[in-house]
Coordinates of C-alpha atoms in Angstrom, one line a residue:
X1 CA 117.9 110.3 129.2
X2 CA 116.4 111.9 125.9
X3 CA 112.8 111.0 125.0
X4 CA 113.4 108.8 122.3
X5 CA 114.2 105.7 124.6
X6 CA 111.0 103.5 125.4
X7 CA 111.6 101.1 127.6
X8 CA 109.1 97.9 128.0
X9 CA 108.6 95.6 130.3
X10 CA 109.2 92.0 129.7
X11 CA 106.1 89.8 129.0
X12 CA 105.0 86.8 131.6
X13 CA 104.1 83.5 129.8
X14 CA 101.9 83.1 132.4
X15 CA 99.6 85.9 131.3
X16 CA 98.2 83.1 128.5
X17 CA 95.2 82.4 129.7
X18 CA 95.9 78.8 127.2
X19 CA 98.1 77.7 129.9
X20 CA 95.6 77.6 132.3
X21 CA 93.3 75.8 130.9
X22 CA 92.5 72.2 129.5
X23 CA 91.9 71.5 125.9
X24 CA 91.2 73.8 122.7
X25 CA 89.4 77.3 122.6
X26 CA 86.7 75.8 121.6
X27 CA 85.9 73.1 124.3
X28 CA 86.3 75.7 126.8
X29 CA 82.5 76.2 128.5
X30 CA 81.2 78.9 131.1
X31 CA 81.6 75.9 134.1
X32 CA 85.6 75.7 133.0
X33 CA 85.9 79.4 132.9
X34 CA 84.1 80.2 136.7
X35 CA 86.3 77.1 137.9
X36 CA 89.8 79.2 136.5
X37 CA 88.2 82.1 138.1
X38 CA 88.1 80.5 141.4
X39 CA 91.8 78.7 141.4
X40 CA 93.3 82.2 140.1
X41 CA 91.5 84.2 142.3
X42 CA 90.2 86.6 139.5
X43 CA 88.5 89.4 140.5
X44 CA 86.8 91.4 137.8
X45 CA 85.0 90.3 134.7
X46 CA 85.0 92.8 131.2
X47 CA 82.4 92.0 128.4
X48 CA 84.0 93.6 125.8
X49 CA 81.9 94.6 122.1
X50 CA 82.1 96.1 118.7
X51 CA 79.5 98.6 118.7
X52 CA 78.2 99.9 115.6
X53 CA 81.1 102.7 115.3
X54 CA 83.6 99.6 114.9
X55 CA 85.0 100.3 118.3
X56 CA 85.7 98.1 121.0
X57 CA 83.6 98.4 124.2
X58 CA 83.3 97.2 127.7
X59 CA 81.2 96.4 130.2
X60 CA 83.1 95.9 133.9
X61 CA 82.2 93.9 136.6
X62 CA 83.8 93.2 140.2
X63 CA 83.7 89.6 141.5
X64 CA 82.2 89.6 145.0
X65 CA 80.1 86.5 145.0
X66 CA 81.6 82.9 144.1
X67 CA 78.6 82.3 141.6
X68 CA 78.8 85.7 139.8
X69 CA 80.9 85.0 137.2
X70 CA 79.2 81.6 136.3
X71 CA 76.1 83.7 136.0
X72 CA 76.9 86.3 134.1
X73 CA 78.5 84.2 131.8
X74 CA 75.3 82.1 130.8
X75 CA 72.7 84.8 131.4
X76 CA 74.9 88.1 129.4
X77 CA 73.4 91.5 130.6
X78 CA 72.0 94.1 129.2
X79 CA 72.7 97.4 127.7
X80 CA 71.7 100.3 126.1
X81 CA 71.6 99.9 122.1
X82 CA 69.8 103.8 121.5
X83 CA 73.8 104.6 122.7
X84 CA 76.0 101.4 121.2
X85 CA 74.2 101.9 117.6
X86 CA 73.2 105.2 117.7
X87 CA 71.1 106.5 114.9
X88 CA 70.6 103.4 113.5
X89 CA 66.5 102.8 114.2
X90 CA 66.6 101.8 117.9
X91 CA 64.3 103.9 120.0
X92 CA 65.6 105.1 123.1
X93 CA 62.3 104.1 124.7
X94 CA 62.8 100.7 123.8
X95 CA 66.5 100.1 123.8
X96 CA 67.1 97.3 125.6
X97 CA 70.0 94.8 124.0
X98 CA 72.0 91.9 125.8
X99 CA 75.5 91.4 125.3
X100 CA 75.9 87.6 124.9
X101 CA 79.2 85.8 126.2
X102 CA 81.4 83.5 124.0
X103 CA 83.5 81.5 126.9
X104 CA 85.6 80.6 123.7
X105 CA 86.9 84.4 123.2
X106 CA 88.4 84.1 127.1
X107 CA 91.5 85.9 127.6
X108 CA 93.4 88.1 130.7
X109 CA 93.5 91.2 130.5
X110 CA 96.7 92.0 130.3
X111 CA 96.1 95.9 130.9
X112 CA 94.3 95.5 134.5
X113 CA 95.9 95.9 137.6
X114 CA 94.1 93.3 139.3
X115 CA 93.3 90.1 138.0
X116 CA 90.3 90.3 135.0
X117 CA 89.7 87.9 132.6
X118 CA 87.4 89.5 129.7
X119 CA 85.2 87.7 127.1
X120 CA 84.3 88.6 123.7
X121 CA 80.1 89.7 123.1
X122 CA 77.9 89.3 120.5
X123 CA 74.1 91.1 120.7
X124 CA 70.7 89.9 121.1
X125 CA 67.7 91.8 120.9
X126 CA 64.7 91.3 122.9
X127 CA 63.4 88.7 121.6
X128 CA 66.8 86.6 122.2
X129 CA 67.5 86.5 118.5
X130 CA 70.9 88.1 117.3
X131 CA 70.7 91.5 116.8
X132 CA 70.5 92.8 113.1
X133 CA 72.2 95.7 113.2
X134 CA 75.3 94.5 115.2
X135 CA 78.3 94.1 113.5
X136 CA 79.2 90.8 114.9
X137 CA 75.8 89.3 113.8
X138 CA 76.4 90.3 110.0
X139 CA 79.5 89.3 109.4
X140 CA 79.0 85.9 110.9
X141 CA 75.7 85.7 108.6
X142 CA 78.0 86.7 105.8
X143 CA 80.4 84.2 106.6
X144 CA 77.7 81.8 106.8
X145 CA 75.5 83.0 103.5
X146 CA 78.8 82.3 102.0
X147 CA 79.5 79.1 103.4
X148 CA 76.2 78.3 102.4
X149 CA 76.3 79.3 98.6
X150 CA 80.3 78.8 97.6
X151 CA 80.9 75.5 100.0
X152 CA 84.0 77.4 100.9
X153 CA 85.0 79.2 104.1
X154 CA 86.4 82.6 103.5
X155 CA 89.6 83.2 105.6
X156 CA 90.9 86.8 106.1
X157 CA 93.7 88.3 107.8
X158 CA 94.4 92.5 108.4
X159 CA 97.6 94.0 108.0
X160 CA 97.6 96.8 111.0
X161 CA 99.5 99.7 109.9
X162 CA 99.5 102.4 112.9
X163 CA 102.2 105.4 114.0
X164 CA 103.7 106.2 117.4
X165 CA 104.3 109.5 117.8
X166 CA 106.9 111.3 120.5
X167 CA 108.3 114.9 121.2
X168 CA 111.2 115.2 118.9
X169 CA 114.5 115.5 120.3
X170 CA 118.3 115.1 119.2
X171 CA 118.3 111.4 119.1
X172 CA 115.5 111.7 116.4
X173 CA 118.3 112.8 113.7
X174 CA 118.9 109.0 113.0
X175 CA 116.0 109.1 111.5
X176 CA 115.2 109.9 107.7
X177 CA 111.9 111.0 106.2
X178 CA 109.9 107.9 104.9
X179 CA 112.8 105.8 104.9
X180 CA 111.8 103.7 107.6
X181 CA 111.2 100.6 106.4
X182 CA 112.5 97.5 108.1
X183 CA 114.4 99.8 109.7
X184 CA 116.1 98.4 113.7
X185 CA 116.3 100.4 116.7
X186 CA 118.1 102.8 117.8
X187 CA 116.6 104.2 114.1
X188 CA 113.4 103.3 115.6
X189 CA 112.4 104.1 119.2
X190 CA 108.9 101.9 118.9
X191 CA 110.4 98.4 117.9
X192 CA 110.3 97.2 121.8
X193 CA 106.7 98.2 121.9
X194 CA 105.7 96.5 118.7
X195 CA 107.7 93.2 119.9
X196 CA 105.2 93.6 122.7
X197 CA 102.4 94.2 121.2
X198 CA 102.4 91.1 118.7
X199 CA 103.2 89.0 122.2
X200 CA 100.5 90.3 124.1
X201 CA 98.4 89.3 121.0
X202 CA 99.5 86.0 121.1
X203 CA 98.4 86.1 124.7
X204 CA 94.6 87.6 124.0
X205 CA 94.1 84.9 121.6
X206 CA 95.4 86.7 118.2
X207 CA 97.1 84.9 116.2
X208 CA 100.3 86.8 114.2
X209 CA 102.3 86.6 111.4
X210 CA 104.8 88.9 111.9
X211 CA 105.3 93.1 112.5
X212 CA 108.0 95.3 111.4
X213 CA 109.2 99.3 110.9
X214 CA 107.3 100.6 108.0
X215 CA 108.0 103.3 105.4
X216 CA 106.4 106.2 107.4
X217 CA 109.0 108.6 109.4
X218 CA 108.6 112.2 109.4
X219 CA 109.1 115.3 112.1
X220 CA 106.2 117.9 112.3
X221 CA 105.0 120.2 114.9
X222 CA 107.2 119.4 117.2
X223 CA 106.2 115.6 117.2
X224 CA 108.3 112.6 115.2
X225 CA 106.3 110.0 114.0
X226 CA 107.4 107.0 112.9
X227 CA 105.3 104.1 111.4
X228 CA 104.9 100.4 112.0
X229 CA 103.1 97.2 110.9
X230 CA 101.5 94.0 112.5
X231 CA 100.3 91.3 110.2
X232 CA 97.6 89.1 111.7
X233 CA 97.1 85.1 110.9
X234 CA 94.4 83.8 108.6
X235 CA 91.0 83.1 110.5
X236 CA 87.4 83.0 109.4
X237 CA 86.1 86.2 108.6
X238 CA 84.2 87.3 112.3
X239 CA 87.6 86.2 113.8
X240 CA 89.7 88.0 111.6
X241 CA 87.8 91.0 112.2
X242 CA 88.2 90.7 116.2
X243 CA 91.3 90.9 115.7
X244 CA 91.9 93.6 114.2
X245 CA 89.9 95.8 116.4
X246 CA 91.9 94.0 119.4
X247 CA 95.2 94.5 117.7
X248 CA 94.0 98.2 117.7
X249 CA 93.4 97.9 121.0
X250 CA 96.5 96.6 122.2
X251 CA 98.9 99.3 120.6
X252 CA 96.9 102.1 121.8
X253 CA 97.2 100.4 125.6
X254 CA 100.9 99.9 124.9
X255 CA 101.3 103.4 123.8
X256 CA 99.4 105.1 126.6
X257 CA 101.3 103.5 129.1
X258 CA 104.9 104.7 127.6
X259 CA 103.2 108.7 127.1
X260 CA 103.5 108.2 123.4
X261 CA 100.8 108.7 120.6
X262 CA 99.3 106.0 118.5
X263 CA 97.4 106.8 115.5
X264 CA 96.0 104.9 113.0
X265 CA 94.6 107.8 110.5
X266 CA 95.2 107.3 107.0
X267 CA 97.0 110.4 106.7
X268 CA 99.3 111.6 110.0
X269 CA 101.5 114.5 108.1
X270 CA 100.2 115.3 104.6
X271 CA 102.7 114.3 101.7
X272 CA 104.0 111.5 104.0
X273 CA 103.2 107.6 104.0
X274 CA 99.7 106.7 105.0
X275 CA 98.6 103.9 107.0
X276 CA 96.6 101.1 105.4
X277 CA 94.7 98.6 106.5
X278 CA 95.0 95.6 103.9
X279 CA 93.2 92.4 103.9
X280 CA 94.6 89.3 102.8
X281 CA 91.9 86.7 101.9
X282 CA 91.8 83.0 101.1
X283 CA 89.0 80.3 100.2
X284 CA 89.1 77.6 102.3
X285 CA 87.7 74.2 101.1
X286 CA 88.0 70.9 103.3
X287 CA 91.0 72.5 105.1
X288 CA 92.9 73.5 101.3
X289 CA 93.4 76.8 100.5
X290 CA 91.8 76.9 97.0
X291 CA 94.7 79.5 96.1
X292 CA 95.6 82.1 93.6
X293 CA 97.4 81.7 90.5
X294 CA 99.6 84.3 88.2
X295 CA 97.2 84.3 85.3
X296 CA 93.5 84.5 85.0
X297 CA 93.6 80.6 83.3
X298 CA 95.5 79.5 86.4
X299 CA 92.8 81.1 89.1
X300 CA 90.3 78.8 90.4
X301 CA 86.7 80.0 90.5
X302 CA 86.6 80.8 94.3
X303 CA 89.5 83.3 93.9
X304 CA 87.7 84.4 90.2
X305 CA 85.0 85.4 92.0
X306 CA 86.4 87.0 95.1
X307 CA 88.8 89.3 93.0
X308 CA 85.6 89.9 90.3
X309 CA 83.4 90.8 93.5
X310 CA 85.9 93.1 95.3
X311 CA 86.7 95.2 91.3
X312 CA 82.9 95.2 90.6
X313 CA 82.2 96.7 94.2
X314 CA 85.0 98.0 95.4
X315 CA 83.8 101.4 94.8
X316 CA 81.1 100.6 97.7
X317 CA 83.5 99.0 100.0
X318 CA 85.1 102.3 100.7
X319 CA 81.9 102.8 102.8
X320 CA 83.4 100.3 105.3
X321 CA 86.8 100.7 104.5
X322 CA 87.7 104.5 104.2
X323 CA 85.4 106.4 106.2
X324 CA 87.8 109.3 107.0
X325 CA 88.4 112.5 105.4
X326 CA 92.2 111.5 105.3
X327 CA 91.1 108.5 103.7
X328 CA 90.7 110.6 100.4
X329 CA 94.4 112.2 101.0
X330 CA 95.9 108.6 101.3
X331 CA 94.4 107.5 98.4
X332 CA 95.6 110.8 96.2
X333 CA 99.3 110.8 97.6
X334 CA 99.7 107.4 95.6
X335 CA 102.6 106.3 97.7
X336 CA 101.9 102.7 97.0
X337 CA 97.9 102.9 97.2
X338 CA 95.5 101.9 94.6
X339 CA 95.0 104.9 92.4
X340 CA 92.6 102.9 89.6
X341 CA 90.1 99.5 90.1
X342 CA 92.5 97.1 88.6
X343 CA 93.9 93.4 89.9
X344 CA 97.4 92.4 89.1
X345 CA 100.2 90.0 90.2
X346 CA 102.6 91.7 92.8
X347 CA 100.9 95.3 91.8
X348 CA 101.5 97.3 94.5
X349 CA 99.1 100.0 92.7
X350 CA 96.4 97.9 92.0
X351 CA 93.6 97.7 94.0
X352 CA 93.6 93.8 94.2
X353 CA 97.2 92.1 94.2
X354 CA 98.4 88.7 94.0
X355 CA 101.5 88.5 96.7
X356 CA 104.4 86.1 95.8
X357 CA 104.2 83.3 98.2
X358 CA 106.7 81.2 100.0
X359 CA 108.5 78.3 98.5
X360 CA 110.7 75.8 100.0
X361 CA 114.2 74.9 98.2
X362 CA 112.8 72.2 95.7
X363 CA 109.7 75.1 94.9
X364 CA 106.9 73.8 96.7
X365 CA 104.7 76.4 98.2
X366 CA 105.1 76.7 101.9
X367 CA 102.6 79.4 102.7
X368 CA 98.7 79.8 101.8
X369 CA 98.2 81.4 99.0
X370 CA 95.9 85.1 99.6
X371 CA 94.4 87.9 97.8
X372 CA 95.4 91.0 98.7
X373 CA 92.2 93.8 99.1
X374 CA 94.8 97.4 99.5
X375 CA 92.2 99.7 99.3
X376 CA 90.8 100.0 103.1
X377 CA 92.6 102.3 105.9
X378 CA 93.7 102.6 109.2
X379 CA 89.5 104.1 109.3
X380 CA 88.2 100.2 108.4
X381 CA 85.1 98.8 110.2
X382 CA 86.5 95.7 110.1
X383 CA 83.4 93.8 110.4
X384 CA 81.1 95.5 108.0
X385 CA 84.2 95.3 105.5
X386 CA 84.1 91.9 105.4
X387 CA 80.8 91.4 105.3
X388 CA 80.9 93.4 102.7
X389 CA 83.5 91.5 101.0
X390 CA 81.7 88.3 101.5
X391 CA 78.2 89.4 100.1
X392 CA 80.8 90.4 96.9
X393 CA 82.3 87.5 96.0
X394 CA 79.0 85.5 96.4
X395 CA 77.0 88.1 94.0
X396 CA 80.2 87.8 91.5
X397 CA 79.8 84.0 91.7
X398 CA 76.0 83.9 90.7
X399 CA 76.4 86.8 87.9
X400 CA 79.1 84.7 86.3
X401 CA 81.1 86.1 83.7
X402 CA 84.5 86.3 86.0
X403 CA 87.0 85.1 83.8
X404 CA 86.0 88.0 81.4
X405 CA 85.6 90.8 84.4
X406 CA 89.3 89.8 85.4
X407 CA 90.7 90.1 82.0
X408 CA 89.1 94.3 81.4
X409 CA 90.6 95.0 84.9
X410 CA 94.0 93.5 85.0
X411 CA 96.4 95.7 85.3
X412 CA 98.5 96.9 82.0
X413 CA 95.9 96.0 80.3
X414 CA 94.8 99.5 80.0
X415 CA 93.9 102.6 82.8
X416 CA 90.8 101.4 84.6
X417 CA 88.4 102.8 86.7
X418 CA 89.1 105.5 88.7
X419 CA 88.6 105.3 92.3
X420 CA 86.2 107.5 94.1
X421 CA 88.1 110.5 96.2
X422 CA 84.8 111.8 98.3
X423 CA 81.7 110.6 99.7
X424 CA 79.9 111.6 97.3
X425 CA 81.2 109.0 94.6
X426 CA 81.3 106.3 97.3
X427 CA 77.3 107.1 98.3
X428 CA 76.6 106.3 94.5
X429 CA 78.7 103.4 94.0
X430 CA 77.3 102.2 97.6
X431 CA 73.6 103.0 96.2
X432 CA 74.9 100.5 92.8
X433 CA 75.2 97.8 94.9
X434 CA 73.3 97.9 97.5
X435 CA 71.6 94.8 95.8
X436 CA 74.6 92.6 96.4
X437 CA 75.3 94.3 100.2
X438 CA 71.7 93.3 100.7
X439 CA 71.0 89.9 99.4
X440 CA 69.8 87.6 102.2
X441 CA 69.2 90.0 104.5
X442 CA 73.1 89.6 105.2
X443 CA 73.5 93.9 106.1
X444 CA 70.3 95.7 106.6
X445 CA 68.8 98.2 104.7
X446 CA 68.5 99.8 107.5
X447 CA 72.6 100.2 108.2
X448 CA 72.8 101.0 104.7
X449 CA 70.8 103.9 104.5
X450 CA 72.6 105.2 107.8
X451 CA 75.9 104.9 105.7
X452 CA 74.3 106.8 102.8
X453 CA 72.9 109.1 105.0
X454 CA 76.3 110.1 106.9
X455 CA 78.0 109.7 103.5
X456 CA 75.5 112.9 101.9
X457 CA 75.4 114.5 104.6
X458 CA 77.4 118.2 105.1

């Protein structure tokens, strides 16, 4: 059987934890977790937790005692943050963090060979106060700060862009170099394990929109690759970024377990298709999305100030959002990435664009209405991104003036801005605005310093 068949096992309703229990995520408590424990006879518990690389981590525990998981649950346990946030000011002889459960993050895993259920962390320091540094703690102040100041919730979802990469063989002469878009199997050996992927999401609590075959397909060294997409469901910001880094999770699981690679660089092959990481992002007010419109008259305020925040600062977003030295390649290639700091309707080039949305027969809109961010990569910190985003938006809101920022930076109406393309020009467009990152104490001083640190450095 030649290489390029992946075969995938079918996926058990039964893994969703939902199913198990009674009532909505959020009424689920530590005593109705230890009791599903008990009737499923689940034998390991993982606290899993964004350090501050952006990557997911784990903390394992086997089950021996009835009462252990109970306790764990409401007391967290510690860890070491000198190692999880390294270089960012804690001192090795003081290092002592707790990871804090949230029963309402409760999933199996689906990856374990016995039975595991694992809960989402946030940190606390010693004091029992959230951890500054943490990614989880600033974008849920964000999210809050701009809650706060807006009296709007900010909903974001990620678009996942990754590659799967085999050994090439003869069946891989169906393929055709970045031609793969949309494209069914057999012209695609990874559809089965995408399908999979966005059910097993579903299953961990990540909501989906849909996946598909993306442009990227290209043979080098020996290796095809071929490239694919997952688009995640709107969800408050510190949601939305979970999932992401759980969606990357996922695929890399899935991947390992068929012996193929799974990359999410920016840039796999030079001169091919990159991998994005686009958000989508929508003002919530009251349960309305407040909307976009196809004309700077027609855009509310909310989404006036969320497209004038991410132009103005966009520059110093790439700290968050491109942090890999392919990052720069992607960005150069221009195969449908922002080359200049513009905003346009349907621009694929621009750095912000307003998608066309879905109407029903008789023209009434049928999905929410987003603002697409195409700048970040498959390199994103989710979590500092949109923090970053949020403290943007609000610090374009109280300068004012958005109506008139929109109308120098839309698209065709002349070249705008160029881009930075190295660290050097994001360091002093990071250093610009490192008033608005600031404000409230949302990120720290301290983490920006360690970005502009790493972002000078050699």
């Amino acid at each position: 059987m030649g290489q390029s068949i992946h075969r995938v096992a079918p996926v058990s309703r039964a893994d969703r934890i939902e199913a198990l229990m009674e009532g909505s995520r959020a009424d689920w408590t530590i005593e109705s977790l230890a009791d599903l424990a008990r009737r499923e006879s689940i034998c390991a518990l993982h606290l899993m937790h964004v350090g501050g690389d952006g990557w997911l981590k784990s903390l394992d525990f086997t089950l021996r005692e009835p009462d252990q998981l109970e306790s764990v649950l409401r007391t967290g346990e510690r860890a070491d943050g000198s190692s999880l946030f390294a270089g960012m000011g804690i001192d090795a002889g003081a290092s002592d963090i707790v990871l804090r459960p949230r029963p309402e993050t409760a999933f199996l895993d689906p990856f374990s060979a016995e039975p595991a259920l694992v809960v989402l962390c946030g940190h606390l320091d010693r004091s029992g106060q959230p951890l500054d540094i943490s990614p989880d703690t600033v974008v849920r102040r964000a999210a809050s700060r701009l809650g706060q100041e807006l009296d709007c919730e900010l909903q974001a979802l990620g678009e996942v862009e990754y590659f799967l990469g085999h050994r090439s063989d003869k069946l891989d002469a169906w393929g055709s170099d970045d031609r793969g878009y949309h494209a069914t199997s057999p012209f695609v050996f990874g559809a089965g394990l995408r399908r999979r992927a966005m059910q097993v999401l579903e299953d961990v609590g990540v909501g989906v929109k849909y996946g598909h075959s993306e442009v990227g397909w290209m043979q080098a060294e020996g290796w095809t690759w071929e490239q694919h997409e997952i688009e995640l469901a709107l969800a408050p910001l510190p949601q939305a970024a979970d999932a992401v880094v759980l969606t990357q999770w996922v695929l890399r699981n899935l991947a390992h377990e068929q012996g193929l690679k799974c990359s999410f660089a920016p840039v796999v092959v030079a001169g091919h298709a990159g991998s994005g990481a686009h958000f989508h992002f929508s003002p919530v007010r009251g349960g309305e999305h407040l909307g976009a419109g196809d004309s700077v008259e027609s855009l509310g305020p909310e989404a006036q100030a969320l497209i004038a925040g991410l132009v103005q600062d966009g520059g110093a977003l790439m700290t968050w959002g491109n942090r890999d030295p392919s990052s720069f390649m992607r960005l150069a290639q221009g195969k449908e990435s922002p080359e200049t700091i513009t905003w346009g309707c349907y621009n694929r080039k621009a750095l912000v664009r307003i998608p066309i949305r879905a109407r029903s027969g008789d023209g009434k809109t049928i999905t929410a209405p987003t603002i697409e961010f195409r700048l970040p990569d498959g390199a994103v910190h989710p979590h500092l991104l949109l923090a970053g985003v949020a403290q943007a938006m609000v610090a374009a809101a109280a300068r004012g003036g958005t109506a008139e920022v929109l109308e120098r930076s839309e698209s065709g109406q002349g070249a705008g801005e160029a881009l930075p393309l190295d660290r050097a020009g994001i360091a002093s467009d990071l250093q610009a605005c490192r008033a608005d990152m600031e404000a409230d104490g949302v990120i720290p001083g301290l983490l920006v310093d360690a970005e502009l640190e790493r972002l000078c450095g050699d």
